[in-house]
CSV table of C-alpha atoms in Angstrom, one decimal:
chain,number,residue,atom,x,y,z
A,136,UNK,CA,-14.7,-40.3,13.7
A,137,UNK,CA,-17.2,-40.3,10.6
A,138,UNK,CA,-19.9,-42.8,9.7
A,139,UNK,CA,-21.4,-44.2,6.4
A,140,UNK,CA,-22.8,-41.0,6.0
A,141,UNK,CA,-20.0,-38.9,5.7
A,142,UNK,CA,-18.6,-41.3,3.4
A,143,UNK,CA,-21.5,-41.2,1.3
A,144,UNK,CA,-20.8,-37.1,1.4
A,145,UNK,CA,-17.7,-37.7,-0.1
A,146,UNK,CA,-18.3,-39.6,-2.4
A,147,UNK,CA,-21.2,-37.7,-4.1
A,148,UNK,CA,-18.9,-34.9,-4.6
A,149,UNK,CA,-15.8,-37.2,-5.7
A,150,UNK,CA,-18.3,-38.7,-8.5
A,151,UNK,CA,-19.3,-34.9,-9.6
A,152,UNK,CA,-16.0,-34.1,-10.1
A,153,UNK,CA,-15.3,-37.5,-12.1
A,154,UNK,CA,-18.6,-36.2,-14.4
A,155,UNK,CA,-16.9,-33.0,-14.5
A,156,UNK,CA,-13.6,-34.2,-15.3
A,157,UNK,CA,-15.1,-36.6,-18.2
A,158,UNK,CA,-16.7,-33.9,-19.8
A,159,UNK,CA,-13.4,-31.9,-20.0
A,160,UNK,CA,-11.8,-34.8,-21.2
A,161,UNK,CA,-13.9,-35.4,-24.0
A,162,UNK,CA,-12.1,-34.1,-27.7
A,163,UNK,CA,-12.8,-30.7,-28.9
A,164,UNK,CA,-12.0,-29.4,-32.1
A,165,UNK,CA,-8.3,-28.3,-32.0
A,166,UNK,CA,-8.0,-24.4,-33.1
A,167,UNK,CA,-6.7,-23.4,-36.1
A,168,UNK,CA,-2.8,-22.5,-36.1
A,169,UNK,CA,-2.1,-19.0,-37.8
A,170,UNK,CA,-1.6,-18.7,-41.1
A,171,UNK,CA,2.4,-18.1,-41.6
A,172,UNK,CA,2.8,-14.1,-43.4
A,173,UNK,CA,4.6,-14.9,-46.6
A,174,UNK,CA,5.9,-12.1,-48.6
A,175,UNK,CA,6.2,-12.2,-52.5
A,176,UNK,CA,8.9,-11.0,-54.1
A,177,UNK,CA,9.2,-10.8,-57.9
A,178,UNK,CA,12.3,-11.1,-60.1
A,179,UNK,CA,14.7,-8.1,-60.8
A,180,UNK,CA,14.3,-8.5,-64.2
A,181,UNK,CA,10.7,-8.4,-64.4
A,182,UNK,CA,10.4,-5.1,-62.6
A,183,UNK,CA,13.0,-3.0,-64.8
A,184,UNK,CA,11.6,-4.5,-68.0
A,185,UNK,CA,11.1,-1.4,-70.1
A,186,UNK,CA,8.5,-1.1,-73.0
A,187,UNK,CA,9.8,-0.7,-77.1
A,188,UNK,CA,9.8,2.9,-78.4
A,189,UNK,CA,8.1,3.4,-81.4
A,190,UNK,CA,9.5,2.2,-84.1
A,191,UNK,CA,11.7,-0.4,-82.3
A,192,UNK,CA,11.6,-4.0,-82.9
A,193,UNK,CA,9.9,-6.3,-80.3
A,194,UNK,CA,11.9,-8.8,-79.4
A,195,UNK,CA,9.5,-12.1,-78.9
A,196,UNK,CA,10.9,-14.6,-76.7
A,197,UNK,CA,10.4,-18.4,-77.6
A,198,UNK,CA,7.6,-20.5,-76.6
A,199,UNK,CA,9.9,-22.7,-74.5
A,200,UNK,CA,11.2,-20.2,-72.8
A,201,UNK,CA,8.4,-20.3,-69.7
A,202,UNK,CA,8.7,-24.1,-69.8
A,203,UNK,CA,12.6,-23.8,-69.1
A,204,UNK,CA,13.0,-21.4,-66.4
A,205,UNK,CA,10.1,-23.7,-65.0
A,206,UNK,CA,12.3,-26.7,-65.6
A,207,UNK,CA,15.4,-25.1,-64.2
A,208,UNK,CA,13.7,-23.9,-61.2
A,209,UNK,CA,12.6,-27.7,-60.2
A,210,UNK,CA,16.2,-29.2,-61.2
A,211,UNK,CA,16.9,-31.5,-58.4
A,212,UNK,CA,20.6,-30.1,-58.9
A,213,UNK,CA,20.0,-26.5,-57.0
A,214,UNK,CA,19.9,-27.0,-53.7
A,215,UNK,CA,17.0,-25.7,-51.4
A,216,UNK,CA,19.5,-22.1,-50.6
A,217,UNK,CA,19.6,-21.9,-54.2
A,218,UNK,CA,16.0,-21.2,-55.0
A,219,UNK,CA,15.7,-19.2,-52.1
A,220,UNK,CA,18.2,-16.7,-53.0
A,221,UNK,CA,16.9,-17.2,-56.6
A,222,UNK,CA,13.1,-15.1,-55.3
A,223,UNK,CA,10.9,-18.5,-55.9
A,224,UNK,CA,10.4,-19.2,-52.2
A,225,UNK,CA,8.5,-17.1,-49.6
A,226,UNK,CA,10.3,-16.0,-46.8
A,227,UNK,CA,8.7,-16.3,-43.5
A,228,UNK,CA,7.9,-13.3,-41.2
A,229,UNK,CA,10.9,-12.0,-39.5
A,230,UNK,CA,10.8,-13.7,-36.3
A,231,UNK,CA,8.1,-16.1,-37.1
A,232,UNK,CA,9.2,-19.6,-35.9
A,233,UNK,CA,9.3,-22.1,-38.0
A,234,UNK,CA,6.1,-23.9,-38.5
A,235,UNK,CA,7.3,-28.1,-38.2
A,236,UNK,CA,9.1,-26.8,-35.0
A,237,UNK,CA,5.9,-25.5,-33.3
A,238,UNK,CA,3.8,-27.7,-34.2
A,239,UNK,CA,6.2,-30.4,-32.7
A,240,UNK,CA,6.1,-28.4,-29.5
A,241,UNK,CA,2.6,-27.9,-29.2
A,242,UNK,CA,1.5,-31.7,-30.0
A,243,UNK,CA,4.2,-32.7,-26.8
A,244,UNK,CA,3.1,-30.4,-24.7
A,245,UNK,CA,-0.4,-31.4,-26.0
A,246,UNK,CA,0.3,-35.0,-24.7
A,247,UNK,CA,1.9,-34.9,-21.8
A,248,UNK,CA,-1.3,-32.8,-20.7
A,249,UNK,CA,-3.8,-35.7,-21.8
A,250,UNK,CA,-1.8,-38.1,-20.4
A,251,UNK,CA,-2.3,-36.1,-16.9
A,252,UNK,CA,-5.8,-35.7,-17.5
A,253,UNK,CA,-6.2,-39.2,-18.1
A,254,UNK,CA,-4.4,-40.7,-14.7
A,255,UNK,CA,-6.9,-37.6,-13.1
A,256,UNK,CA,-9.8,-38.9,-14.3
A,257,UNK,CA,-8.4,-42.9,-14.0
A,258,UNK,CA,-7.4,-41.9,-10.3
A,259,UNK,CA,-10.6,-40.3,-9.5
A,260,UNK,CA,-12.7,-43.1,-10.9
A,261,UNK,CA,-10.8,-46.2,-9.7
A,262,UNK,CA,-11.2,-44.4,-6.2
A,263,UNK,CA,-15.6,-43.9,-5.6
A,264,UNK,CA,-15.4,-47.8,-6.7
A,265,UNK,CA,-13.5,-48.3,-4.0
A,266,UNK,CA,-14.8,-46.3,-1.7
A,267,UNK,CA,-18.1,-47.9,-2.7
A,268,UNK,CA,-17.3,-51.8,-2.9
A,269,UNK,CA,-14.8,-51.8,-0.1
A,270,UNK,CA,-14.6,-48.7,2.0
A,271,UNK,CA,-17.8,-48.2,2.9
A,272,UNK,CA,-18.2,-52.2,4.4
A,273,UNK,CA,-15.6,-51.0,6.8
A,274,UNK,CA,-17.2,-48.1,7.9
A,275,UNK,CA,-20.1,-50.0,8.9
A,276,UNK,CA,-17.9,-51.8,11.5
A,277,UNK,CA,-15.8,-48.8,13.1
A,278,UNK,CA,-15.6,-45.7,12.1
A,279,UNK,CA,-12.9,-43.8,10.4
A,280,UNK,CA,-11.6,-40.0,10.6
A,281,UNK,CA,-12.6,-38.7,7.2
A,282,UNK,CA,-12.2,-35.3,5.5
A,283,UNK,CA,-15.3,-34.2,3.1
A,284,UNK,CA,-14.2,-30.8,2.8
A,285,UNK,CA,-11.1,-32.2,1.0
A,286,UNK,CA,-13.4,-33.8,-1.6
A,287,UNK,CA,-16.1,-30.5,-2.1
A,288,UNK,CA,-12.6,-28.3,-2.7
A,289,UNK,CA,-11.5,-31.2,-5.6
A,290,UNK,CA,-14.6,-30.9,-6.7
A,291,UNK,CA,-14.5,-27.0,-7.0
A,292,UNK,CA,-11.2,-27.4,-8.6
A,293,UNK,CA,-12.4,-29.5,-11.5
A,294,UNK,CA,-15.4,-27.3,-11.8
A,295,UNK,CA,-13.6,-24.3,-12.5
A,296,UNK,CA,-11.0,-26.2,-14.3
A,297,UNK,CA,-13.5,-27.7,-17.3
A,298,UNK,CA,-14.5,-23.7,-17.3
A,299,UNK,CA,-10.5,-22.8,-18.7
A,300,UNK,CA,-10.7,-25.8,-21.2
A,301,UNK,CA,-7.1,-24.5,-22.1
A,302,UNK,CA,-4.1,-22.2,-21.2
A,303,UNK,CA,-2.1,-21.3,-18.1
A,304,UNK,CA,-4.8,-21.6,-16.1
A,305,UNK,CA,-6.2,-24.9,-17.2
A,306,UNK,CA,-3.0,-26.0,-16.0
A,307,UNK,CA,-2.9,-25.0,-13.0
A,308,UNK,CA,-6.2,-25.9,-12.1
A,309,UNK,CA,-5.2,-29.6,-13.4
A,310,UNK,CA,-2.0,-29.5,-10.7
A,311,UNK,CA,-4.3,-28.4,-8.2
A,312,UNK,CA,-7.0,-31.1,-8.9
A,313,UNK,CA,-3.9,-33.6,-9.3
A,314,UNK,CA,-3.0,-32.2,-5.1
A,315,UNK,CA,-5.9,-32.2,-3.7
A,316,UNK,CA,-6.8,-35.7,-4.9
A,317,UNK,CA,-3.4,-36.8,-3.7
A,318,UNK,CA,-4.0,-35.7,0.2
A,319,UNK,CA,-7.8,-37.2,-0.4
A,320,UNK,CA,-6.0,-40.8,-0.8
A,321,UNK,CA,-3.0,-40.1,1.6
A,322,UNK,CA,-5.1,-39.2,3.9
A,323,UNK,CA,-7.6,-42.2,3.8
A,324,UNK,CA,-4.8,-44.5,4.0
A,325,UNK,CA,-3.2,-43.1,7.1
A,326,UNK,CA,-7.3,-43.4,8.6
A,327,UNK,CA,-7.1,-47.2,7.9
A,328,UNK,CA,-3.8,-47.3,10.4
A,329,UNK,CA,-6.7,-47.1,13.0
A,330,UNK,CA,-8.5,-50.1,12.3
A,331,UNK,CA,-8.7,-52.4,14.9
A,332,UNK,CA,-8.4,-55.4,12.3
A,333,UNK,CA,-6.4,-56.9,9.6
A,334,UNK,CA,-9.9,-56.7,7.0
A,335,UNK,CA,-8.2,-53.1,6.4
A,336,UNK,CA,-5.2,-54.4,4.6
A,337,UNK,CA,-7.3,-54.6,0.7
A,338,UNK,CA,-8.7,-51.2,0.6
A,339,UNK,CA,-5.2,-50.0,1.9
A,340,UNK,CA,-3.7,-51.5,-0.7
A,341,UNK,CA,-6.1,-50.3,-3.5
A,342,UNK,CA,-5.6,-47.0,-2.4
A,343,UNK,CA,-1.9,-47.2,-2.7
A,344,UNK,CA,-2.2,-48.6,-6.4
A,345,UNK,CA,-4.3,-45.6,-7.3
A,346,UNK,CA,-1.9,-43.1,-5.8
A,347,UNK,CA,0.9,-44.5,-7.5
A,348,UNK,CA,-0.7,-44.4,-10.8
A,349,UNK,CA,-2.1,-40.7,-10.4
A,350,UNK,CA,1.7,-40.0,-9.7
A,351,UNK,CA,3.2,-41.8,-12.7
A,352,UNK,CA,5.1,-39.8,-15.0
């Protein structure tokens, strides 16, 4: 059984995490996305051109001539293939995916890893407060098992985790911070099954509230 003390023990290290996790949380400038590799192509008919011998007439071609390939080129009658096939547009690099499609794949993926961060640091938060405000009263009347080991290894995890700031290993830092702080509530709540009274029934029921948002999806 653990007293105040090891309570406050566990906290301390559940509110260094919560700095930690803040900090991570906080918006960095996004990196730049590569530059797609275009290459140029020029017109048959402008490479073969060949020039006048001497003595043969130049042929001039008209002012408006520029100005109506131009105007051809933009007529909304040729469809996108068209213009394409015609040299004016730039393939991409063979393989290179296409640049609407990733960016649509990184900006989801990109959410749905805020949105995780967010319920951490939520979770994380919502939890000292109550360890502080309603927790700790208990404690003062009968002691409960705790586990403060469980709270220095999420706060390790978080450390190391605001370190990665991005990548694989970001990610699995942030499911391992997401676990641990799951078995730090599950386990509190199965504690307050030894209470000797009924005063145990809020903080049990805060604690469930904060579990079930950290496992939202």
């Amino acid at each position: 059984m653990a007293h105040p003390a090891a309570l406050l023990v566990c906290i301390e290290h559940q509110a260094g995490a919560l700095r930690t996790l803040q900090a991570a949380a906080a918006p960095h400038p996004p990196r730049r996305p590569p530059q797609p590799c275009h290459t140029q192509t020029f017109s048959a008919s402008r490479s073969s051109t060949a020039w006048p011998s001497p003595g043969e007439e130049t042929e001039v071609s008209e002012p408006g001539g520029a100005q109506e390939l131009e105007e051809d080129r933009k007529s909304p009658g040729r469809s996108p293939k068209d213009v394409e096939e015609s040299g004016y547009l730039s393939p991409l690099c063979p393989g290179e995916p296409k640049p609407e499609r990733l960016a649509r794949r990184e900006t989801l993926r990109e959410m749905a890893l805020r949105s995780k961060m967010s319920r951490l640091v939520e979770a994380t938060s919502r939890l000292v407060q109550v360890e502080q405000t309603l927790l700790l009263p208990l404690l003062q009347q009968h002691p409960l098992p705790l586990h403060p080991k469980d709270s220095i290894e999420f706060r390790n995890i978080c450390s190391h985790m605001a370190l990665q700031r991005e990548g694989q290993k970001f990610e699995r830092d942030l499911d391992e911070a997401h676990q641990c702080l799951k078995i730090i509530i599950e386990k509190l709540i199965c504690s307050l099954a030894v209470f000797p009274s009924d005063s145990y029934i809020p903080v049990r029921s805060a604690l469930r509230q904060i579990l079930q948002n950290l496992l939202a999806i």
